[in-house]
mmCIF file of C-alpha atoms in Angstrom:
data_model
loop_
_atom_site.group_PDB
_atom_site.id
_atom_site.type_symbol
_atom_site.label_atom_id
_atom_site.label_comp_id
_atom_site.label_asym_id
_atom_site.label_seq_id
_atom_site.Cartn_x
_atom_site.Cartn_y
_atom_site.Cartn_z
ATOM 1 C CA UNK A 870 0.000 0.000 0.000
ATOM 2 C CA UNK A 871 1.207 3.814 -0.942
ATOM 3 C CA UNK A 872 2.349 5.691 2.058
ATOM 4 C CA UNK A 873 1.966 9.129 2.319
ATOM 5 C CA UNK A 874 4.778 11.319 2.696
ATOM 6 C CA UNK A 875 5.313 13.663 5.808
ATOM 7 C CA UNK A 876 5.238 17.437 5.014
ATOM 8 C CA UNK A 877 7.901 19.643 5.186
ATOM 9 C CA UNK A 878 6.687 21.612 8.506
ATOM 10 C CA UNK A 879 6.335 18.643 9.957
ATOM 11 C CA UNK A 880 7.294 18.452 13.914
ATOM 12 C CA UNK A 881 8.739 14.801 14.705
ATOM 13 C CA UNK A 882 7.349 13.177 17.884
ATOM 14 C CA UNK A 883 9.207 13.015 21.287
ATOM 15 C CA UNK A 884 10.326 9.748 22.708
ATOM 16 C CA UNK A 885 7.921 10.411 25.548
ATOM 17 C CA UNK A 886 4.758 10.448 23.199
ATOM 18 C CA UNK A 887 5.777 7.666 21.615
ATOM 19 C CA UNK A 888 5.631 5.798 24.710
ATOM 20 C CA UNK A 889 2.292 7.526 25.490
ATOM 21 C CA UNK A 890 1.252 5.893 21.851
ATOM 22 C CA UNK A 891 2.651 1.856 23.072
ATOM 23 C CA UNK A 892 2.037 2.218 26.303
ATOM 24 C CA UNK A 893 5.508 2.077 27.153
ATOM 25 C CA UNK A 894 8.251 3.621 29.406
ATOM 26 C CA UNK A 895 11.371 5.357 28.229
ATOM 27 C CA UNK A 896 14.797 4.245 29.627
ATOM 28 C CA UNK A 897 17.016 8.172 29.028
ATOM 29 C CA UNK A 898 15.898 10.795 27.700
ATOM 30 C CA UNK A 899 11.695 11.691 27.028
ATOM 31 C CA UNK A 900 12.186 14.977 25.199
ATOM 32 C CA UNK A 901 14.256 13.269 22.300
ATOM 33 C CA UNK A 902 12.935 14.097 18.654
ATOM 34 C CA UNK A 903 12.283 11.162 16.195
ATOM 35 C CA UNK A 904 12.158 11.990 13.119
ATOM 36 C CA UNK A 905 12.528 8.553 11.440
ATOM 37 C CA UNK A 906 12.561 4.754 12.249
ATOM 38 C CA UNK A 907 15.446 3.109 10.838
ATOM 39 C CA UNK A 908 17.279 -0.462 11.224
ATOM 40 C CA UNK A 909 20.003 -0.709 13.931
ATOM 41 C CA UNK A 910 22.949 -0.079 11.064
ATOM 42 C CA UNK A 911 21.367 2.294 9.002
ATOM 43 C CA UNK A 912 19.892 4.168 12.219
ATOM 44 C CA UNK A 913 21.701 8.125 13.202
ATOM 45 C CA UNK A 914 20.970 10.032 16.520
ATOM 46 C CA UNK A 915 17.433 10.859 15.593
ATOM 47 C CA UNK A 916 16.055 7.582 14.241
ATOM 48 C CA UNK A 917 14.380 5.039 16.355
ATOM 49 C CA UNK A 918 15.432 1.442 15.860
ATOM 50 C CA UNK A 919 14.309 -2.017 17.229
ATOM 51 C CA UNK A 920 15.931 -4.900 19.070
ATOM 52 C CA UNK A 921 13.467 -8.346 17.634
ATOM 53 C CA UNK A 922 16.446 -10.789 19.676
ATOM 54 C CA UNK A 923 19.315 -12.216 21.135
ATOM 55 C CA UNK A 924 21.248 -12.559 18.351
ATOM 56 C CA UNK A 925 21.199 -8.489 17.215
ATOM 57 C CA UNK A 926 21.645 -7.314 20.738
ATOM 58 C CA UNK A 927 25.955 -6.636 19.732
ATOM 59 C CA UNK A 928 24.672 -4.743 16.375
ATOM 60 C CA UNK A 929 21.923 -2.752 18.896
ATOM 61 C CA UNK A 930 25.008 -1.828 21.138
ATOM 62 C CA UNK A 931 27.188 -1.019 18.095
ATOM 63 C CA UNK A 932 23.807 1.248 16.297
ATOM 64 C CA UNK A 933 24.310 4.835 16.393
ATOM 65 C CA UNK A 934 20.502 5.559 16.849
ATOM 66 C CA UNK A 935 19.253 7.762 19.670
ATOM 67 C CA UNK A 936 16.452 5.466 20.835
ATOM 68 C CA UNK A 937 15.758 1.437 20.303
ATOM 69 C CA UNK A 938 12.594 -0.160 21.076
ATOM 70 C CA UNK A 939 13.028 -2.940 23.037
ATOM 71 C CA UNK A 940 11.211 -5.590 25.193
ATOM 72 C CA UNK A 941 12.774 -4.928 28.146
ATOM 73 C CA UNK A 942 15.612 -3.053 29.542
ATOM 74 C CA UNK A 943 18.703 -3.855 28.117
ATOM 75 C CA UNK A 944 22.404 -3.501 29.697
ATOM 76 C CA UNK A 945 24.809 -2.079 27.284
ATOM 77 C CA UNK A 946 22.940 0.249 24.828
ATOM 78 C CA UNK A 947 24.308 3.735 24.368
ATOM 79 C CA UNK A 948 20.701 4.444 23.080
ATOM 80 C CA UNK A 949 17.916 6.020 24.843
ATOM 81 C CA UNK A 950 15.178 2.636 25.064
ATOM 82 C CA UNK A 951 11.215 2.539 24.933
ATOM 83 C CA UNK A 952 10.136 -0.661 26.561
ATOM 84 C CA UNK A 953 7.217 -1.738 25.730
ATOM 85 C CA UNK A 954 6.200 -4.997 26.682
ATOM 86 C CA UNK A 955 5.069 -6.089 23.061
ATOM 87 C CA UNK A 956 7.385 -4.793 20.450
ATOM 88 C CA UNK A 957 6.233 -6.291 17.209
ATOM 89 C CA UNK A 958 2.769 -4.261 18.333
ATOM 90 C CA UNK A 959 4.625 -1.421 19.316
ATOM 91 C CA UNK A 960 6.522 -1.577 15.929
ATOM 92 C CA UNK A 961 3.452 -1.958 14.226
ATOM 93 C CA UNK A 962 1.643 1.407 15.451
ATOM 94 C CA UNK A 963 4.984 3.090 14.999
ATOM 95 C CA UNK A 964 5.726 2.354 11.253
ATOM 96 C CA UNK A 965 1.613 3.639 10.961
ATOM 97 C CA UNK A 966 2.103 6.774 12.944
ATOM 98 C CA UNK A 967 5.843 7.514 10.772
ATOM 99 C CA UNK A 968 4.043 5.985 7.259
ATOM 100 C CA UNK A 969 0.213 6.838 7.096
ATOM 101 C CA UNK A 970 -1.347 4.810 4.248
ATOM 102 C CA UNK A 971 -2.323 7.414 1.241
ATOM 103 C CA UNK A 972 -6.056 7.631 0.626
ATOM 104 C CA UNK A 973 -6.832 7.775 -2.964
ATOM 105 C CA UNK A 974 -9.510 10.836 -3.194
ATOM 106 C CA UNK A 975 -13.281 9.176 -4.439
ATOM 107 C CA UNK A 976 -14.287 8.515 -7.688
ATOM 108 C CA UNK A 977 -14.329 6.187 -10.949
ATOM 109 C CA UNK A 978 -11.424 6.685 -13.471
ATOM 110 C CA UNK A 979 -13.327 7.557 -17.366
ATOM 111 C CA UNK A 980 -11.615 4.303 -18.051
ATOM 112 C CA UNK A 981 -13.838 2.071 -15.549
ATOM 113 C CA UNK A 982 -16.134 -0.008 -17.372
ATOM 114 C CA UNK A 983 -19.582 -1.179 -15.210
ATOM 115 C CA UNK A 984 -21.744 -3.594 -16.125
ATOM 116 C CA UNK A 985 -25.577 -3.251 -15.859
ATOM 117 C CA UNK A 986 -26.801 -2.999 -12.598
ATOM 118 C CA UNK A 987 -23.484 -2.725 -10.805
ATOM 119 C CA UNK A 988 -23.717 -0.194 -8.033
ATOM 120 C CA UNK A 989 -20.588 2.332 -6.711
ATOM 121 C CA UNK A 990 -20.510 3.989 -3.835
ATOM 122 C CA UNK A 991 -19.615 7.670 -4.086
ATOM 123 C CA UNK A 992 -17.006 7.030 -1.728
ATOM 124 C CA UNK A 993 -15.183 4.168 -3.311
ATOM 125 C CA UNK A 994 -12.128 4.970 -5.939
ATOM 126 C CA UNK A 995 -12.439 2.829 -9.017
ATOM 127 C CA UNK A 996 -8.405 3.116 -10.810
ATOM 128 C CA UNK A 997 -7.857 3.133 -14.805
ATOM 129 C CA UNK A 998 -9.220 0.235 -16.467
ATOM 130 C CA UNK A 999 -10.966 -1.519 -13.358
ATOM 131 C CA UNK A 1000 -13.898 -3.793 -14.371
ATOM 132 C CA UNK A 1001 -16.897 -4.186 -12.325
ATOM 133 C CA UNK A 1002 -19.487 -6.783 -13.431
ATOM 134 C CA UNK A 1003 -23.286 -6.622 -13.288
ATOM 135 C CA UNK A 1004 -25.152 -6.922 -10.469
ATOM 136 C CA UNK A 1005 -21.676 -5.918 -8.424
ATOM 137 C CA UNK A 1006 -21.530 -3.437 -5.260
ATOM 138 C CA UNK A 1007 -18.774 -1.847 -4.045
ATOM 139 C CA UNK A 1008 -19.186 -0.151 -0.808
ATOM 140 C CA UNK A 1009 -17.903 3.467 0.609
ATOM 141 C CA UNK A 1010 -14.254 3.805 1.171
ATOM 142 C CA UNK A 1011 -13.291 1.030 -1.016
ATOM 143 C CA UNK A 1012 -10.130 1.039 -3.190
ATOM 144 C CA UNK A 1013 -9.405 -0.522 -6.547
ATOM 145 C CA UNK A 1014 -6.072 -0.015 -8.500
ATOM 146 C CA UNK A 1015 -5.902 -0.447 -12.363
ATOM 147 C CA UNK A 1016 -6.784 -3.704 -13.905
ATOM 148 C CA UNK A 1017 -8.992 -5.171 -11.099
ATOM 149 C CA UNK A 1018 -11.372 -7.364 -12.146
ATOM 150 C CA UNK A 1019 -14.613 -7.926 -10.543
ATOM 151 C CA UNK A 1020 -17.089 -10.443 -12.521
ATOM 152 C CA UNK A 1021 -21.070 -10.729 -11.807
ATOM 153 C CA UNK A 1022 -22.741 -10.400 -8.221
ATOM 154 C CA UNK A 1023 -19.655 -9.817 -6.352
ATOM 155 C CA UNK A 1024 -19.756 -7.917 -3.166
ATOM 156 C CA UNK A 1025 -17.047 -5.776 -1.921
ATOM 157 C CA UNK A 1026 -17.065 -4.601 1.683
ATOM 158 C CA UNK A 1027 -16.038 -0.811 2.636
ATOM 159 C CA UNK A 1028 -12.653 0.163 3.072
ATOM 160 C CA UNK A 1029 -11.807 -2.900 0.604
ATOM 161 C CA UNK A 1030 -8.335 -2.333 -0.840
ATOM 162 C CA UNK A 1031 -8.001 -4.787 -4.376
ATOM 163 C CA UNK A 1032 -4.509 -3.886 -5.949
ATOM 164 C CA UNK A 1033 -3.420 -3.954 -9.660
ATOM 165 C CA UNK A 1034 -5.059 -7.068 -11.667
ATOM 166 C CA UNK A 1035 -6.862 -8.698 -8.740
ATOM 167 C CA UNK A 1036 -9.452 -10.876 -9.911
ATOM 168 C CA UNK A 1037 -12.634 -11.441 -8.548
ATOM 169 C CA UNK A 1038 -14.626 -13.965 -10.387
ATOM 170 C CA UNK A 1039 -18.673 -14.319 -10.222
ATOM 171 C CA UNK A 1040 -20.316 -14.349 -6.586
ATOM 172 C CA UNK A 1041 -17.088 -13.500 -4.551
ATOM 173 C CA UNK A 1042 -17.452 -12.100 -1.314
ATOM 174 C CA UNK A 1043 -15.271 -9.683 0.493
ATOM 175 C CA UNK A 1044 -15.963 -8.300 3.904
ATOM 176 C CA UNK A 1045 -14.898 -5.042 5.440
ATOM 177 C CA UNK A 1046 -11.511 -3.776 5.432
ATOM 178 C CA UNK A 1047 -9.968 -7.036 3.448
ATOM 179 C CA UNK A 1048 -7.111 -6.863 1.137
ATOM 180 C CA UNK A 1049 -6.147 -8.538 -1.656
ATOM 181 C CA UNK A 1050 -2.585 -8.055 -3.385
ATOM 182 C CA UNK A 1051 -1.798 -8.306 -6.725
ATOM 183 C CA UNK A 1052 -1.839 -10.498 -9.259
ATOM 184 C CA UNK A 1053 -4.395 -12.868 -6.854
ATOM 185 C CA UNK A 1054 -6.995 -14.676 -7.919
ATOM 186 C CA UNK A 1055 -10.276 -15.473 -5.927
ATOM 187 C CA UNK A 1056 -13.719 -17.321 -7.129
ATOM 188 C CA UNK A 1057 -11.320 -19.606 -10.221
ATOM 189 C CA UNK A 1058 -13.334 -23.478 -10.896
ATOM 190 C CA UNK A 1059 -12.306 -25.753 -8.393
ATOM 191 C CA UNK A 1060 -10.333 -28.652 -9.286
ATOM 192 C CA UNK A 1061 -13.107 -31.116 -9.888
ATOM 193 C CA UNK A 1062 -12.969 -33.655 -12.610
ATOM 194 C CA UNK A 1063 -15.175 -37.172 -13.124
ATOM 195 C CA UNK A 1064 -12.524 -39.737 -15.145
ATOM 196 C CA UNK A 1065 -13.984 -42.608 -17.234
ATOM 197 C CA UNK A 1066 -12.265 -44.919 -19.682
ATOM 198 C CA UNK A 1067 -9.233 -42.442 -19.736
ATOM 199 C CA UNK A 1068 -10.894 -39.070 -20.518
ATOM 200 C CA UNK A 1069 -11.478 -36.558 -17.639
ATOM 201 C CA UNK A 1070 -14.621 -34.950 -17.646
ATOM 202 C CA UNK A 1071 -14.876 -31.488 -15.960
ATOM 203 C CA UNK A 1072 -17.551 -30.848 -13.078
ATOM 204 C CA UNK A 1073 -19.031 -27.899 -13.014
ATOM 205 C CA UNK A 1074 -18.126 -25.515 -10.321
ATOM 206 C CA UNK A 1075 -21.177 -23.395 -9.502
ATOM 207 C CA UNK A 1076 -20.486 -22.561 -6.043
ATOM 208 C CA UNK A 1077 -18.887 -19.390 -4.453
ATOM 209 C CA UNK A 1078 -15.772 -17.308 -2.003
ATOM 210 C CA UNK A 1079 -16.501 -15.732 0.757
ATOM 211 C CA UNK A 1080 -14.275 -14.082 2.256
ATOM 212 C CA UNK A 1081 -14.266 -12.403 5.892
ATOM 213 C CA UNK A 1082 -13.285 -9.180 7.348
ATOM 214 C CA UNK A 1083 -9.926 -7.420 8.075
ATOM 215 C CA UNK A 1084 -9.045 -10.768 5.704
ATOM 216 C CA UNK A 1085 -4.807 -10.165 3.794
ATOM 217 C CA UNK A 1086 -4.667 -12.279 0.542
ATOM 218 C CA UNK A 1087 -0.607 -11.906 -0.681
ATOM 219 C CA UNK A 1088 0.470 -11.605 -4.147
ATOM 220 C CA UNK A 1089 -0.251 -14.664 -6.543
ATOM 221 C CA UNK A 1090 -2.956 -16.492 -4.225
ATOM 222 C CA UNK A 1091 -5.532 -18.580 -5.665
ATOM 223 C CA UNK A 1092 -8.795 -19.426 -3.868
ATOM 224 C CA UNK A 1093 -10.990 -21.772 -5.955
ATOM 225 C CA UNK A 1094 -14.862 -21.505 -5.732
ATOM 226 C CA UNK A 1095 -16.915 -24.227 -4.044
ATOM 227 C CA UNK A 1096 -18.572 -26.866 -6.183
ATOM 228 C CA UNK A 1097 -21.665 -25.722 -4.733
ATOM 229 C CA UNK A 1098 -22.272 -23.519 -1.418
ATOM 230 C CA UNK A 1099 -18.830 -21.544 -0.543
ATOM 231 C CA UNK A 1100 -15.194 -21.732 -0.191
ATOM 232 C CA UNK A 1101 -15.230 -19.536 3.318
ATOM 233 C CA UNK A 1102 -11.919 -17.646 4.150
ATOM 234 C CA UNK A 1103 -12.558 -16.041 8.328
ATOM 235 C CA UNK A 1104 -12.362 -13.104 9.838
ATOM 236 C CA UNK A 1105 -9.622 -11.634 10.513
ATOM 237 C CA UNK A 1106 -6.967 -14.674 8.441
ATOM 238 C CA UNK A 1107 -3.626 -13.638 6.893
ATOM 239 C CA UNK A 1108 -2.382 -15.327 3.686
ATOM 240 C CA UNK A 1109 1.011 -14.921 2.141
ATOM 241 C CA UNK A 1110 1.771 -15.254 -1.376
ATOM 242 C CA UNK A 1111 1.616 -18.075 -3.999
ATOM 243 C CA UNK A 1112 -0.607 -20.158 -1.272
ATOM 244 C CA UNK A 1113 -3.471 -22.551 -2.983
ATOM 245 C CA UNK A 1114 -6.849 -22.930 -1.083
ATOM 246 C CA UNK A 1115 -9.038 -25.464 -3.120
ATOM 247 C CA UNK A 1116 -12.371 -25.605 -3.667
ATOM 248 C CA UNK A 1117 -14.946 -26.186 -0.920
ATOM 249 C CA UNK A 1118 -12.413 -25.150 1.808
ATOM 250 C CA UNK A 1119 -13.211 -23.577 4.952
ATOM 251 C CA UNK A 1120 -11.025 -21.454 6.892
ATOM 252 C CA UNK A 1121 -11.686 -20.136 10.764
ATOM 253 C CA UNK A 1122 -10.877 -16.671 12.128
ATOM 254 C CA UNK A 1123 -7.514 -15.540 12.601
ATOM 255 C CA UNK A 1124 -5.707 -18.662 10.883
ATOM 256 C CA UNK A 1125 -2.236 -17.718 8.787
ATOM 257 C CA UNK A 1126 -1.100 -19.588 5.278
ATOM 258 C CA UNK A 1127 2.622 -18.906 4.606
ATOM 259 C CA UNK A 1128 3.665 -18.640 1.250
ATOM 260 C CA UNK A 1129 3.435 -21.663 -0.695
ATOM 261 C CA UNK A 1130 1.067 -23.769 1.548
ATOM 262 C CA UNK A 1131 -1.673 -25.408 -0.205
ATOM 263 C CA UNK A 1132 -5.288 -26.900 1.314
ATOM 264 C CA UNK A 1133 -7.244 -29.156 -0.796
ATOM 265 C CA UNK A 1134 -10.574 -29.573 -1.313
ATOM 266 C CA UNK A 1135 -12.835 -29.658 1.073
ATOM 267 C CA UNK A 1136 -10.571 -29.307 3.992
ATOM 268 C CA UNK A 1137 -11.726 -27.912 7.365
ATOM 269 C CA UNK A 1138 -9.533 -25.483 9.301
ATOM 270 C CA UNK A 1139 -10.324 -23.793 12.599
ATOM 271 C CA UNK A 1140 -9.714 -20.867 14.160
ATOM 272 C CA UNK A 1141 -6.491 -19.890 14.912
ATOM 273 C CA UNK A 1142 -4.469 -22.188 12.612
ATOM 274 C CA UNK A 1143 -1.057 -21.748 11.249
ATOM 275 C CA UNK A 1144 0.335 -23.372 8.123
ATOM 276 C CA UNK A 1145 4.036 -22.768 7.743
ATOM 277 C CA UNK A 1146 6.044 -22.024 4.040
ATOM 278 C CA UNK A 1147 4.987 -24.962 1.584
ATOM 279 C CA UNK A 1148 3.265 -26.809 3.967
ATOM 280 C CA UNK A 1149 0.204 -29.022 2.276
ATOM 281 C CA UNK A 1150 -3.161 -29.731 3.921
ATOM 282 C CA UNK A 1151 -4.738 -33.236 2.345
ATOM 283 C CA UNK A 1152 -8.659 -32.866 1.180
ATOM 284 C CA UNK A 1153 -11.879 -33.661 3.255
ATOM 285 C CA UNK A 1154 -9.576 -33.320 6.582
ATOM 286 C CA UNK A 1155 -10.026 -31.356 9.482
ATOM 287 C CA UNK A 1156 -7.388 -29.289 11.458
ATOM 288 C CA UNK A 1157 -8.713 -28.049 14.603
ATOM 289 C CA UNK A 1158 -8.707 -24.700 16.275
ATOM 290 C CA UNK A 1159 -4.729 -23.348 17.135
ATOM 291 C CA UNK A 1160 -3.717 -26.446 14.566
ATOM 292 C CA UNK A 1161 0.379 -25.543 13.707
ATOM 293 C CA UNK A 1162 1.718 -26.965 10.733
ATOM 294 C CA UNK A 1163 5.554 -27.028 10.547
ATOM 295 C CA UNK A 1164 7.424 -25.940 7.198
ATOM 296 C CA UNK A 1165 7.250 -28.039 4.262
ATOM 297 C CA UNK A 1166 4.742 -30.586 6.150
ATOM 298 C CA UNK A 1167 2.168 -33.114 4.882
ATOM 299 C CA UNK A 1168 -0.831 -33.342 6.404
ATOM 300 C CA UNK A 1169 -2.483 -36.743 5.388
ATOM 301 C CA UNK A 1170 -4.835 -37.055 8.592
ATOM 302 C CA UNK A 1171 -7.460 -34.851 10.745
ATOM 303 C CA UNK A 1172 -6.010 -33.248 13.393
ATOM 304 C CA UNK A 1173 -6.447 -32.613 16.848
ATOM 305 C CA UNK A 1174 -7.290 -28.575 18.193
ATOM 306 C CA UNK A 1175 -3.940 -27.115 19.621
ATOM 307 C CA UNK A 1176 -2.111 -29.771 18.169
ATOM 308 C CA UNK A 1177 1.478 -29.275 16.311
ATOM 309 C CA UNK A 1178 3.001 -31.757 13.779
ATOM 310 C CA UNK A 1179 5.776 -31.853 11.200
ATOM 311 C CA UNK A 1180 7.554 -34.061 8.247
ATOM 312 C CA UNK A 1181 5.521 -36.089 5.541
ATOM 313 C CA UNK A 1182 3.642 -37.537 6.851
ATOM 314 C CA UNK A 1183 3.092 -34.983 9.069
ATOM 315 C CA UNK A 1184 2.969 -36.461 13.144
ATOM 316 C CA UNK A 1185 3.275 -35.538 16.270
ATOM 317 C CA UNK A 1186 5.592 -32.863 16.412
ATOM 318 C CA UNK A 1187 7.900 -34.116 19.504
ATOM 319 C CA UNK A 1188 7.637 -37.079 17.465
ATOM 320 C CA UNK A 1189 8.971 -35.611 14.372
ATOM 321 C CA UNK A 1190 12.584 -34.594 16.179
ATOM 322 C CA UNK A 1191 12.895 -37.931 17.931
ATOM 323 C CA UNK A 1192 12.964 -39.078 14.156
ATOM 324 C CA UNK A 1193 15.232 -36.262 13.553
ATOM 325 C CA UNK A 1194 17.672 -36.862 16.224
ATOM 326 C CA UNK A 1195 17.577 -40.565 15.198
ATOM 327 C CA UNK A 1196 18.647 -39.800 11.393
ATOM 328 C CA UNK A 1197 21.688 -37.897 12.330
ATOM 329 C CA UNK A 1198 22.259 -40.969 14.252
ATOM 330 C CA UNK A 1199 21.798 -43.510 11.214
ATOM 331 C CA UNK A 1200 25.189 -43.932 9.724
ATOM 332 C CA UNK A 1201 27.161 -44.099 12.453
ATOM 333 C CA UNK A 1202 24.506 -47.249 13.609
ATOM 334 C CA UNK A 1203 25.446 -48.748 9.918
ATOM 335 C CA UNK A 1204 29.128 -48.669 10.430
ATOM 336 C CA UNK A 1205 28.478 -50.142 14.337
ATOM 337 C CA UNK A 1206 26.515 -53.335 13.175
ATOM 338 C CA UNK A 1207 29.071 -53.660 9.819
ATOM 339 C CA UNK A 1208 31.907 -53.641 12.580
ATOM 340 C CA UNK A 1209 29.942 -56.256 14.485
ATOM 341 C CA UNK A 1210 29.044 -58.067 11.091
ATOM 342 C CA UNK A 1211 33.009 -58.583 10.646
ATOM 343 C CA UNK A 1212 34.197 -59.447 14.259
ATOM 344 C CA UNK A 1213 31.101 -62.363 14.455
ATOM 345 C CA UNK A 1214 31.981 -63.599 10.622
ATOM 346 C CA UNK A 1215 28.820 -62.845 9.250
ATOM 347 C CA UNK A 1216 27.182 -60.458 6.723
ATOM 348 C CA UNK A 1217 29.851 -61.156 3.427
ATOM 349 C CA UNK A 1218 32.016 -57.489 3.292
ATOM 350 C CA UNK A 1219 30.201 -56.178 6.210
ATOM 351 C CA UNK A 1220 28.897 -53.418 4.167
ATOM 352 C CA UNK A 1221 24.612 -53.280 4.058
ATOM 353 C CA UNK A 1222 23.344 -52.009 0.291
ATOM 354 C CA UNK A 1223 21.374 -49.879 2.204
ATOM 355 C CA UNK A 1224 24.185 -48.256 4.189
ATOM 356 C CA UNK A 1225 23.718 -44.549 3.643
ATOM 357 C CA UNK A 1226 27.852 -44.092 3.157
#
């Protein structure tokens, strides 16, 4: 999203009112100016800068910045510090306050093209060359850039942000104050084919999106539409880029899809769930609520609410580093029983086919 820059007369905050804005406390001095936050090396005497762990705190106590947020108070910074006892939080209401998101001013671009019956709010902005089918609203407040594409009976929430060459295919849903980046695509035919003597014949996909509100779709995501009824993405769910959600899936509130995950059909997730990078969900299974998914995991069976598993198949995820562990372990067990193999007389060379060296 466009931020919009500060003006010229501008008077930067004080440290103090920052902490007034994170409920925080300042460790030095509460009359310092900030004019800017920066990262810990490219950070001068009036920037702000952030400590996220451990393994910056030498590059903190090496940063010439004036303050550092922090999550407690740290020995050894030459910086003033605002503690704050969330700083991701804190970070985020700071980059808002420093960055305010640019409101395109109301309207529809000559360019727009709306089909019959589609209705615009007077406060929505319509960009060059967006498309809005018939039978479409688009509520107050909401934004789309050039090239968005919104097909028949679609519903867009207010304060909807679509960027550049989102597409919305017919019946899609979106609640208040989503937002889509671009290049996504939400409402395309589920994968649904019937296969006899060879040939696959498609199945029509009649059904539906709907997606929640306060609902981030990344750049490149696809979200098929339900064979019939809906393909439901919750309230409130983050999902990264290049993720897959197949057709008939449901989604709970608050749930995040790294980039590259991928749900088939007709999969259930709860509230709450996380699905790390290129992690795969299996079709007609359920994940309950506060479900975590480790990276690159295959989830072949319903699981359990507040459950975490890992590895393909995914399992149990203490489980999964016992394997681990064990693995590293392997070759040096090969060489032990070849060893044993030799002193006893057995086994031919000693040497297993399967021996990993």
């Amino acid at each position: 999203m466009r931020r919009r820059p500060r003006s010229p007369d501008h008077v930067p905050p004080t440290l103090g009112e920052l902490a007034e804005l994170t409920g925080g406390r300042v460790v030095g001095e509460r009359a310092r100016r900030i004019g800017a936050i920066r990262t810990l090396d490219a950070a001068g005497p009036g920037d702000l800068s952030f400590l996220t762990g451990a393994k910056y705190l030498e590059a903190a106590r090496a940063s010439r910045a004036g303050a550092i947020l922090v999550g407690r108070e740290t020995d050894g910074l030459a910086a003033d510090q605002l503690v704050v006892e969330k700083p991701a939080l804190a970070l985020a209401r700071l980059l808002a306050l420093f960055h305010p998101a640019a409101a395109p001013a109301p309207g529809t671009h000559p360019t727009a093209i709306l089909g019959a019956g589609a209705r615009v709010d007077p406060g929505a902005c319509l960009g060059p060359y967006v498309v809005v089918g018939a039978r479409s609203t688009v509520a107050a407040g909401a934004v789309l850039h050039p090239h968005v594409v919104v097909g028949e009976d679609c519903r867009i929430g207010e304060q909807v942000v679509l960027h550049p060459h989102v597409v919305l295919y017919a019946g899609t849903a979106l609640g208040a104050g989503t937002v889509v980046h671009a290049g996504s695509v939400l409402g395309a035919d589920g994968f649904g084919y019937a296969t006899d003597g060879g040939v696959h014949h498609k199945i029509p996909q009649v059904g539906r999106v709907e997606v929640g509100a306060e609902v981030e779709i990344g750049a490149l995501a696809a979200i098929d539409r339900a064979l019939l009824g809906s393909t439901r993405v919750g309230d409130g769910t983050k999902i990264d880029n290049l993720v897959q959600v197949g057709h008939n899936v449901e989604i709970g509130r608050a749930s995040i899809l790294c980039g590259q995950s991928g749900i088939a059909g007709s999969a259930r997730l709860g509230d709450g769930v996380v699905l790390a990078g290129q992690a795969g969900v299996g079709g007609h299974l359920e994940l309950g609520d506060g479900v975590q998914v480790a990276s690159k995991s295959a989830v072949y069976e319903t699981v359990a609410a507040r459950s975490a598993v890992a590895g393909i198949p995914a399992i149990a995820i203490g489980a999964w580093r016992r394997q681990q562990a064990l693995l590293k372990r392997l070759a040096g067990l090969f060489r032990r029983v070849a060893a044993l193999e030799r002193a006893a007389g057995v086994g031919g060379n000693g040497r297993s086919e399967e021996d990993p060296d």
